[in-house]
Structures are given as structure tokens and as C-alpha cells.
CSV table of C-alpha atoms in Angstrom, one decimal:
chain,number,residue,atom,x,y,z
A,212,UNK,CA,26.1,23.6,-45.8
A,213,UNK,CA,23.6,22.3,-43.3
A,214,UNK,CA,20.3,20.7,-44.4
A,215,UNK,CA,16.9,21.9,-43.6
A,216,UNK,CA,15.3,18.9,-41.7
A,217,UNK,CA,12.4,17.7,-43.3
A,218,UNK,CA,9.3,17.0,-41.2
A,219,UNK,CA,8.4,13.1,-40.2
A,220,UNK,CA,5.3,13.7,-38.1
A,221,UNK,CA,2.9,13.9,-41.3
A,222,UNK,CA,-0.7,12.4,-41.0
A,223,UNK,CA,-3.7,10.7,-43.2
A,224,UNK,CA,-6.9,12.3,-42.9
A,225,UNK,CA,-9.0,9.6,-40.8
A,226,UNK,CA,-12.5,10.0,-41.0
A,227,UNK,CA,-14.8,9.2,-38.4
A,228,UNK,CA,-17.1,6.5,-40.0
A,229,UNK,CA,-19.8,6.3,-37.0
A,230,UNK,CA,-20.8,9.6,-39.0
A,231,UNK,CA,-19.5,9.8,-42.8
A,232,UNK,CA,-18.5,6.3,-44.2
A,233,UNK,CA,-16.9,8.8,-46.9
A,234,UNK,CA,-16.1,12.6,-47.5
A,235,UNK,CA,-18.7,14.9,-47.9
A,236,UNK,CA,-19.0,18.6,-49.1
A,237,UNK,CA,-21.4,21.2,-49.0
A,238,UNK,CA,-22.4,23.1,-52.4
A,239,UNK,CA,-22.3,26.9,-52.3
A,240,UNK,CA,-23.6,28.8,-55.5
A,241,UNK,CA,-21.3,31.9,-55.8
A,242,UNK,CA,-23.0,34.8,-57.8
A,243,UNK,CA,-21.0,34.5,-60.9
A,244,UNK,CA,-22.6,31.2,-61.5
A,245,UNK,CA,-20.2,29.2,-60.6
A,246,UNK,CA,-19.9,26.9,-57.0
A,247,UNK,CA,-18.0,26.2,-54.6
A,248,UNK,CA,-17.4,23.1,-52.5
A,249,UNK,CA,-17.2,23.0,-49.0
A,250,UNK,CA,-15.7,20.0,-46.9
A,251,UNK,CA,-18.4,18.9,-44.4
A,252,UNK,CA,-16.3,15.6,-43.5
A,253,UNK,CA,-16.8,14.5,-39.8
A,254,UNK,CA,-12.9,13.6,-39.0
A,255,UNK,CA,-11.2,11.3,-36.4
A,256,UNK,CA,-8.0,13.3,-37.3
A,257,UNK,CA,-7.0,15.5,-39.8
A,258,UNK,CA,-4.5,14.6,-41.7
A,259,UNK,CA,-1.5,17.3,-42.4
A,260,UNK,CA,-1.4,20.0,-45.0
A,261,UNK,CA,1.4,19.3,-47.5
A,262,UNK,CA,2.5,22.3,-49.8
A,263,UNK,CA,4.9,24.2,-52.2
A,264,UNK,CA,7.4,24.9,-49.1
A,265,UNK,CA,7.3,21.0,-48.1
A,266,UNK,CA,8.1,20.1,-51.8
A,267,UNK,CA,11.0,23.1,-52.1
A,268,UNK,CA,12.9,21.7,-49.5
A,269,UNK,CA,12.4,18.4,-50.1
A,270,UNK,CA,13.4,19.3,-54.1
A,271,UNK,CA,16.4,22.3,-52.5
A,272,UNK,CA,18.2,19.0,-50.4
A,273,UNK,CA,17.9,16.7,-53.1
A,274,UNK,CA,19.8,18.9,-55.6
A,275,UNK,CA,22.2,19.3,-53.0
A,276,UNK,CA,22.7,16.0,-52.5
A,277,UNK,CA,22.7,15.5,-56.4
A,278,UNK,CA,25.0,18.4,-56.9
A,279,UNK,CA,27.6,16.9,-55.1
A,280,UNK,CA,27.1,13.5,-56.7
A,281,UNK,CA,27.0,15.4,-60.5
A,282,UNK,CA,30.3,17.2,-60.0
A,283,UNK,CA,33.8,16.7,-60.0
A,284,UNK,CA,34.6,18.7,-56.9
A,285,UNK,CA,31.8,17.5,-54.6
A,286,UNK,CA,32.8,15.8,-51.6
A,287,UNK,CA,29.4,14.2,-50.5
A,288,UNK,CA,31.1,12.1,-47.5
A,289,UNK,CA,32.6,15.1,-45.6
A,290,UNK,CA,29.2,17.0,-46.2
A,291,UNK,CA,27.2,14.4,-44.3
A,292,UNK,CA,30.5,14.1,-41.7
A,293,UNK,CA,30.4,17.9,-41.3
A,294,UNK,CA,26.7,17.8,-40.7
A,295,UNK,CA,26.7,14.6,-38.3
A,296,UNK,CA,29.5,16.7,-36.0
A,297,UNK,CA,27.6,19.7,-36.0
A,298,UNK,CA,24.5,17.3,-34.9
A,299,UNK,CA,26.6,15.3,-32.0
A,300,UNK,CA,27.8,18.9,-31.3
A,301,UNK,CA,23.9,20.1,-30.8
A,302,UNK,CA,23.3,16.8,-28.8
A,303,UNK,CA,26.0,16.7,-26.2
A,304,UNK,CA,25.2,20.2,-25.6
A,305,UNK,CA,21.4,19.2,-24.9
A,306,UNK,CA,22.4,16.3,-22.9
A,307,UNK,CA,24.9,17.8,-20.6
A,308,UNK,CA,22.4,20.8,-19.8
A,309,UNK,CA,19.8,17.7,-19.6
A,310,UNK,CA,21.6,16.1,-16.9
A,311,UNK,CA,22.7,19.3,-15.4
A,312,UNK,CA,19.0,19.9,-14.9
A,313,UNK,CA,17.8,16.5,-13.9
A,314,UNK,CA,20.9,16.6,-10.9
A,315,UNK,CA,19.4,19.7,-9.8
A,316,UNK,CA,16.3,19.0,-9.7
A,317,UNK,CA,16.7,15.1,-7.8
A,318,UNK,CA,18.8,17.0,-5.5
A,319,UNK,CA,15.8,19.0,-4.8
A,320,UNK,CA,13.1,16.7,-4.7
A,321,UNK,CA,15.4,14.2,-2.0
A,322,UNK,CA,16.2,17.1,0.4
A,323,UNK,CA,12.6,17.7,0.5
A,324,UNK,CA,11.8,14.1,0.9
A,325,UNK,CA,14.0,13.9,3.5
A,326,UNK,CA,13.8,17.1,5.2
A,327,UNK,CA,9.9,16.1,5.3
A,328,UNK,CA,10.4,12.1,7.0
A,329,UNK,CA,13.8,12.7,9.2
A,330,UNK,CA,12.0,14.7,11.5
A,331,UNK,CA,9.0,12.0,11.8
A,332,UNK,CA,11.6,9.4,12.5
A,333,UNK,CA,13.4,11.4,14.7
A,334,UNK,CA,10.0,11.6,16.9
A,335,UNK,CA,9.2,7.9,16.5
A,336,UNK,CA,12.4,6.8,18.1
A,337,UNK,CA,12.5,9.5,20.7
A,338,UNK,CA,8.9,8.7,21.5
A,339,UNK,CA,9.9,5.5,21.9
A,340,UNK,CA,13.0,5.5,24.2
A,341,UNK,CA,10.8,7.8,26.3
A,342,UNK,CA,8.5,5.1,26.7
A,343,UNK,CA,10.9,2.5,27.8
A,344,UNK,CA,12.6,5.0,30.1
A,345,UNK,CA,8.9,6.0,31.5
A,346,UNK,CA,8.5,2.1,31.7
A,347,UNK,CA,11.6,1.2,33.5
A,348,UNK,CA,11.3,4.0,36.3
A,349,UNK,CA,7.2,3.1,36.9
A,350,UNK,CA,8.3,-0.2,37.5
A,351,UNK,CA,7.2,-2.6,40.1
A,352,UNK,CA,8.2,-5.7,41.3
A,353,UNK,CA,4.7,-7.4,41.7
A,354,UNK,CA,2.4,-6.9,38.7
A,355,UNK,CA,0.8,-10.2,38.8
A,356,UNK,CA,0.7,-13.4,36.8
A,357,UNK,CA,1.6,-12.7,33.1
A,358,UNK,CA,-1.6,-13.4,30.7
A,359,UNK,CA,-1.7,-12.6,27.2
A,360,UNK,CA,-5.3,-11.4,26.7
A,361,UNK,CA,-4.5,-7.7,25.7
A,362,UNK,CA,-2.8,-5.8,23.3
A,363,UNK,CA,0.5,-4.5,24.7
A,364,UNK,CA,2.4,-1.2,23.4
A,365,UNK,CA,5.8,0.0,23.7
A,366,UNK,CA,7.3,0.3,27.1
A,367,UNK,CA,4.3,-2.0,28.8
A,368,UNK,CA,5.1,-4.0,31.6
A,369,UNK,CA,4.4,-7.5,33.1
A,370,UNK,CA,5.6,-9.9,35.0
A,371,UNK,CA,5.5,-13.7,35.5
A,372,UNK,CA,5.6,-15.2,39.1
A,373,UNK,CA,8.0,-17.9,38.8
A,374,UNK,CA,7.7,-18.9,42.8
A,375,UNK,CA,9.6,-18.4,46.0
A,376,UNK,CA,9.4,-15.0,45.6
A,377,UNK,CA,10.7,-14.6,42.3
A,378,UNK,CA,9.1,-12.8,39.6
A,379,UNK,CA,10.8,-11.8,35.8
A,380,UNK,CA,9.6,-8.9,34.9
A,381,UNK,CA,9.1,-8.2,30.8
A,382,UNK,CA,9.6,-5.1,28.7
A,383,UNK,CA,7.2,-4.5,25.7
A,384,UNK,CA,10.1,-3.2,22.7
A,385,UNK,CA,7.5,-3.4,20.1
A,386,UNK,CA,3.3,-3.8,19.9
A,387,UNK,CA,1.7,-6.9,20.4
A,388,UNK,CA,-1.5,-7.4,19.5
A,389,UNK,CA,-4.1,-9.5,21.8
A,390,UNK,CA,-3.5,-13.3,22.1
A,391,UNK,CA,-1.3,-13.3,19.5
A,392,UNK,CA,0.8,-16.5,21.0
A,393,UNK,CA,4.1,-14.0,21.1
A,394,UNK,CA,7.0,-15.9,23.9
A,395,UNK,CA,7.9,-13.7,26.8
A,396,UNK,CA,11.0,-14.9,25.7
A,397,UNK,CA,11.1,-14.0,22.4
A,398,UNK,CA,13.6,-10.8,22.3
A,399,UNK,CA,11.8,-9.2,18.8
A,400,UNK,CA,8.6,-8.2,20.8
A,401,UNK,CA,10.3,-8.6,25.0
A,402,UNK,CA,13.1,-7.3,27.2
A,403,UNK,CA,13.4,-9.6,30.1
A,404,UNK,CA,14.0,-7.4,33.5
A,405,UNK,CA,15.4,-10.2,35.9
A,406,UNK,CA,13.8,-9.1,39.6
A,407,UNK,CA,15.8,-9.9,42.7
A,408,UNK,CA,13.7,-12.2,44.9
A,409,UNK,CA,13.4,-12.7,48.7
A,410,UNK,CA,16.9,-13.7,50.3
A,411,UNK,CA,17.2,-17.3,50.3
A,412,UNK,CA,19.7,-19.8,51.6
A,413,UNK,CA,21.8,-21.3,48.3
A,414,UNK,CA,22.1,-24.7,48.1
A,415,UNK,CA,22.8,-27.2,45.1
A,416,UNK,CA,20.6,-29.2,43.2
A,417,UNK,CA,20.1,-32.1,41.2
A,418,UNK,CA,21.7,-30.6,37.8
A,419,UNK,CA,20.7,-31.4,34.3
A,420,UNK,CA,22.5,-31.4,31.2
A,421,UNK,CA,24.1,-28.9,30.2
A,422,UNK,CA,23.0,-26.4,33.6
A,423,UNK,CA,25.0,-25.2,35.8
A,424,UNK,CA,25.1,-24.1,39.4
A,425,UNK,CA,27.4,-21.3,41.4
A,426,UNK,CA,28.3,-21.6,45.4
A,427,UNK,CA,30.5,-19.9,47.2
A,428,UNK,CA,32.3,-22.1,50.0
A,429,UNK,CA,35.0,-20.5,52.3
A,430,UNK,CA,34.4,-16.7,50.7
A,431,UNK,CA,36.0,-18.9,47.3
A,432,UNK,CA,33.3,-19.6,44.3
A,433,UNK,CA,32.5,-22.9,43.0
A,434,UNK,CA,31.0,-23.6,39.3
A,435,UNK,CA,29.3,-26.9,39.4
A,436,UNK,CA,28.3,-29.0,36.3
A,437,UNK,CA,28.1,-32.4,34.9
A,438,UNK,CA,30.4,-34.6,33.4
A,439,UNK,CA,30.1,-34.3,29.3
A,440,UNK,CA,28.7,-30.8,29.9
A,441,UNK,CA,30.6,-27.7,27.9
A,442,UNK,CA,31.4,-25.3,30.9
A,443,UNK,CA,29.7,-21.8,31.0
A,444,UNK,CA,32.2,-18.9,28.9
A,445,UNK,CA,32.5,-17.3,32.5
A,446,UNK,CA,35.7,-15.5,33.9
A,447,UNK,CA,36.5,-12.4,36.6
A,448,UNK,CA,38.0,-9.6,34.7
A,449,UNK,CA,40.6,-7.1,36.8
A,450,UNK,CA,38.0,-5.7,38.8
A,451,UNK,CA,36.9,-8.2,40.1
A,452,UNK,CA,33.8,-8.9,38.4
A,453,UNK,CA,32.1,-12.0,37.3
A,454,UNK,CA,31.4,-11.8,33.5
A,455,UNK,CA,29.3,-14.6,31.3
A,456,UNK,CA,30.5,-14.0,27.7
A,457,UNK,CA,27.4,-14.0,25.2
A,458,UNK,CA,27.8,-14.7,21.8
């Protein structure tokens, strides 16, 4: 047989003492002579009603219980085993409709999620390649002596006038704010845009550690560099072109 569960969510009355420090009741005289009492308690919570059917099934799974214990035939251990596997039985069912439920409904609430932000960072990053492109095809070789005193935005330009006709112009990747101190040279906030300056006659100077110079003598092209100094990863791949290996 399975068990009628018995309730376990019973309560005490709890009165509320800022009104009643105990129960009260109002008198009613009925006609017969006789009276009635009425409960006029002021209650935090009511406490639950216990009655006859609590007590019959409490009393109906105890003989049960007892009947099987009494008797020669009763098998009291497979009883409570046939009632646990109907119970596991009840509760994989609920669990795997549980889950069922709970996949669907993630599934639903990250498509939405994501249907809602992919098409905001989709914009952001097109917004922002058009404003390098913009940048790069605006710009101009002079722009002036570079002076941190305003906020830049992505894709703004400057440039620093490094002398005999030679300025390095600087791409803005991300915002910086005004005089914030942020390097031209520091590739989180600036793309450096090398500018070709005025033709110039190449000569050699006095190197320093670990610099380098090119020449080209006789249509053939010289690396120059001190003694103790690690040469420059340089080499001329099958098209002829100069490559400078960065790692």
C-alpha cells in the first residue's frame, strides 16, 4: 500500500503582544440562556487547525505500520522499499521534466541576450574601423607639433615634427582623455603612421649601441653596426624584398 503523507508545515498560534499579552474572547448571551465565547485575540499568526482527519491518518498509518509488525506474514521492509521506489520513481520524473524546462527556458533567455548585445557590438566595431578608415584617408602630412591638451577619440590624428622634414604621424585606436600623460608610443591608446620626409642625401653616423644603420654602395646594401651589438632579424625574401622580423 502507499502511505497518506502526513502534513509537516503545522503552526502555534502567536499572538501579537503590542495588543493582547494573552487571549481574549467576547461573551455573547444566546437566548436559551446560555453564552457563547468569541475569540477576539489580536494574532501575529494563526496557528493551524488540527482535527479528526489529521488524527485518522496519523492513527490509519500507524496500524499499518503496526499491522505489519503484529503479524506473521507482514513484510514491513519491502513495504517501506516498495514505497521508497515508487517515491524515487515520482522524483526522477519531476527532475527530468525540471531540467527539461530549465534547458528550455536558458536557451531562451541567452538567445535573447544575445540576439539583443551582438548587434550593438557589431556597430561598435564597425563604427570603429570606419573611423580609422575615415582617419587614414583625411590624413595629412603636416598637422603640427603634437600636444596633449585635449581629449582624443578614435581614429584622431596628430603628428610630431621630429626635424628635417620629418614628421610621425599617430593614430588614435582608443579614447584618451585630456593630459592624461598617455606615450605616443604606447601601442594600447597609438598607431604610429611613419611619414616619408623630404629627399635627403644618406650618410652614416656615429652609431650607438645596439642601432643600426643601412647604405647602399655600388647599387649593393650595407648593414652597419657595432661590435658586441646583436644584428637586426633582417633578410630579402624571393621577391626581393627587405623584411625586419618582429617578434
Amino acid at each position: 500500500m502507499a502511505f497518506e503523507m502526513l502534513k509537516t508545515d503545522y503552526k502555534d498560534d502567536i499572538l501579537n503582544t503590542s495588543v493582547n499579552q494573552l487571549r481574549r474572547y467576547t461573551i455573547v448571551n444566546n437566548a436559551d440562556g446560555t453564552i457563547s465565547l468569541i475569540d477576539s485575540t489580536a494574532y501575529s499568526t494563526v496557528g493551524t487547525f488540527i482535527g479528526a482527519k489529521d488524527i485518522n491518518t496519523i492513527c490509519a498509518n500507524m496500524n499499518t505500520i503496526m499491522g505489519y509488525i503484529e503479524t506473521e506474514d507482514g513484510d514491513l521492509a519491502q513495504e517501506f522499499q516498495d514505497y521508497f521506489a515508487e517515491q524515487k520513481g515520482i522524483f526522477e520524473d519531476n527532475v527530468e521534466a525540471y531540467m527539461q524546462d530549465f534547458q528550455s527556458n536558458s536557451e531562451s533567455q541567452f538567445t535573447v541576450w544575445y540576439d539583443a548585445n551582438t548587434a550593438a557590438w557589431s556597430q561598435e566595431v564597425e563604427d570603429r574601423i570606419n573611423a580609422i578608415i575615415s582617419a587614414l584617408n583625411g590624413f595629412v602630412s603636416s598637422n603640427g607639433p603634437f600636444v596633449l591638451n585635449a581629449p582624443y577619440a578614435v581614429g584622431n590624428l596628430v603628428s610630431q615634427d621630429i626635424g628635417d622634414g620629418i614628421e610621425i604621424g599617430y593614430l588614435c585606436i582608443n579614447p584618451v582623455s585630456a593630459n592624461s600623460g598617455i606615450l605616443l608610443n604606447n601601442p594600447d591608446y597609438w598607431m604610429r603612421l611613419t611619414i616619408k620626409g623630404e629627399p635627403g642625401v644618406a650618410v652614416i653616423t656615429d652609431l650607438e649601441t645596439n642601432s643600426y644603420a643601412l647604405q647602399i654602395e655600388d647599387g649593393d646594401l650595407f648593414l652597419y653596426y657595432l661590435e658586441g651589438t646583436d644584428p637586426p632579424p633582417l633578410s630579402i625574401n624571393e621577391d626581393g624584398d627587405l623584411i625586419l622580423t618582429i617578434e
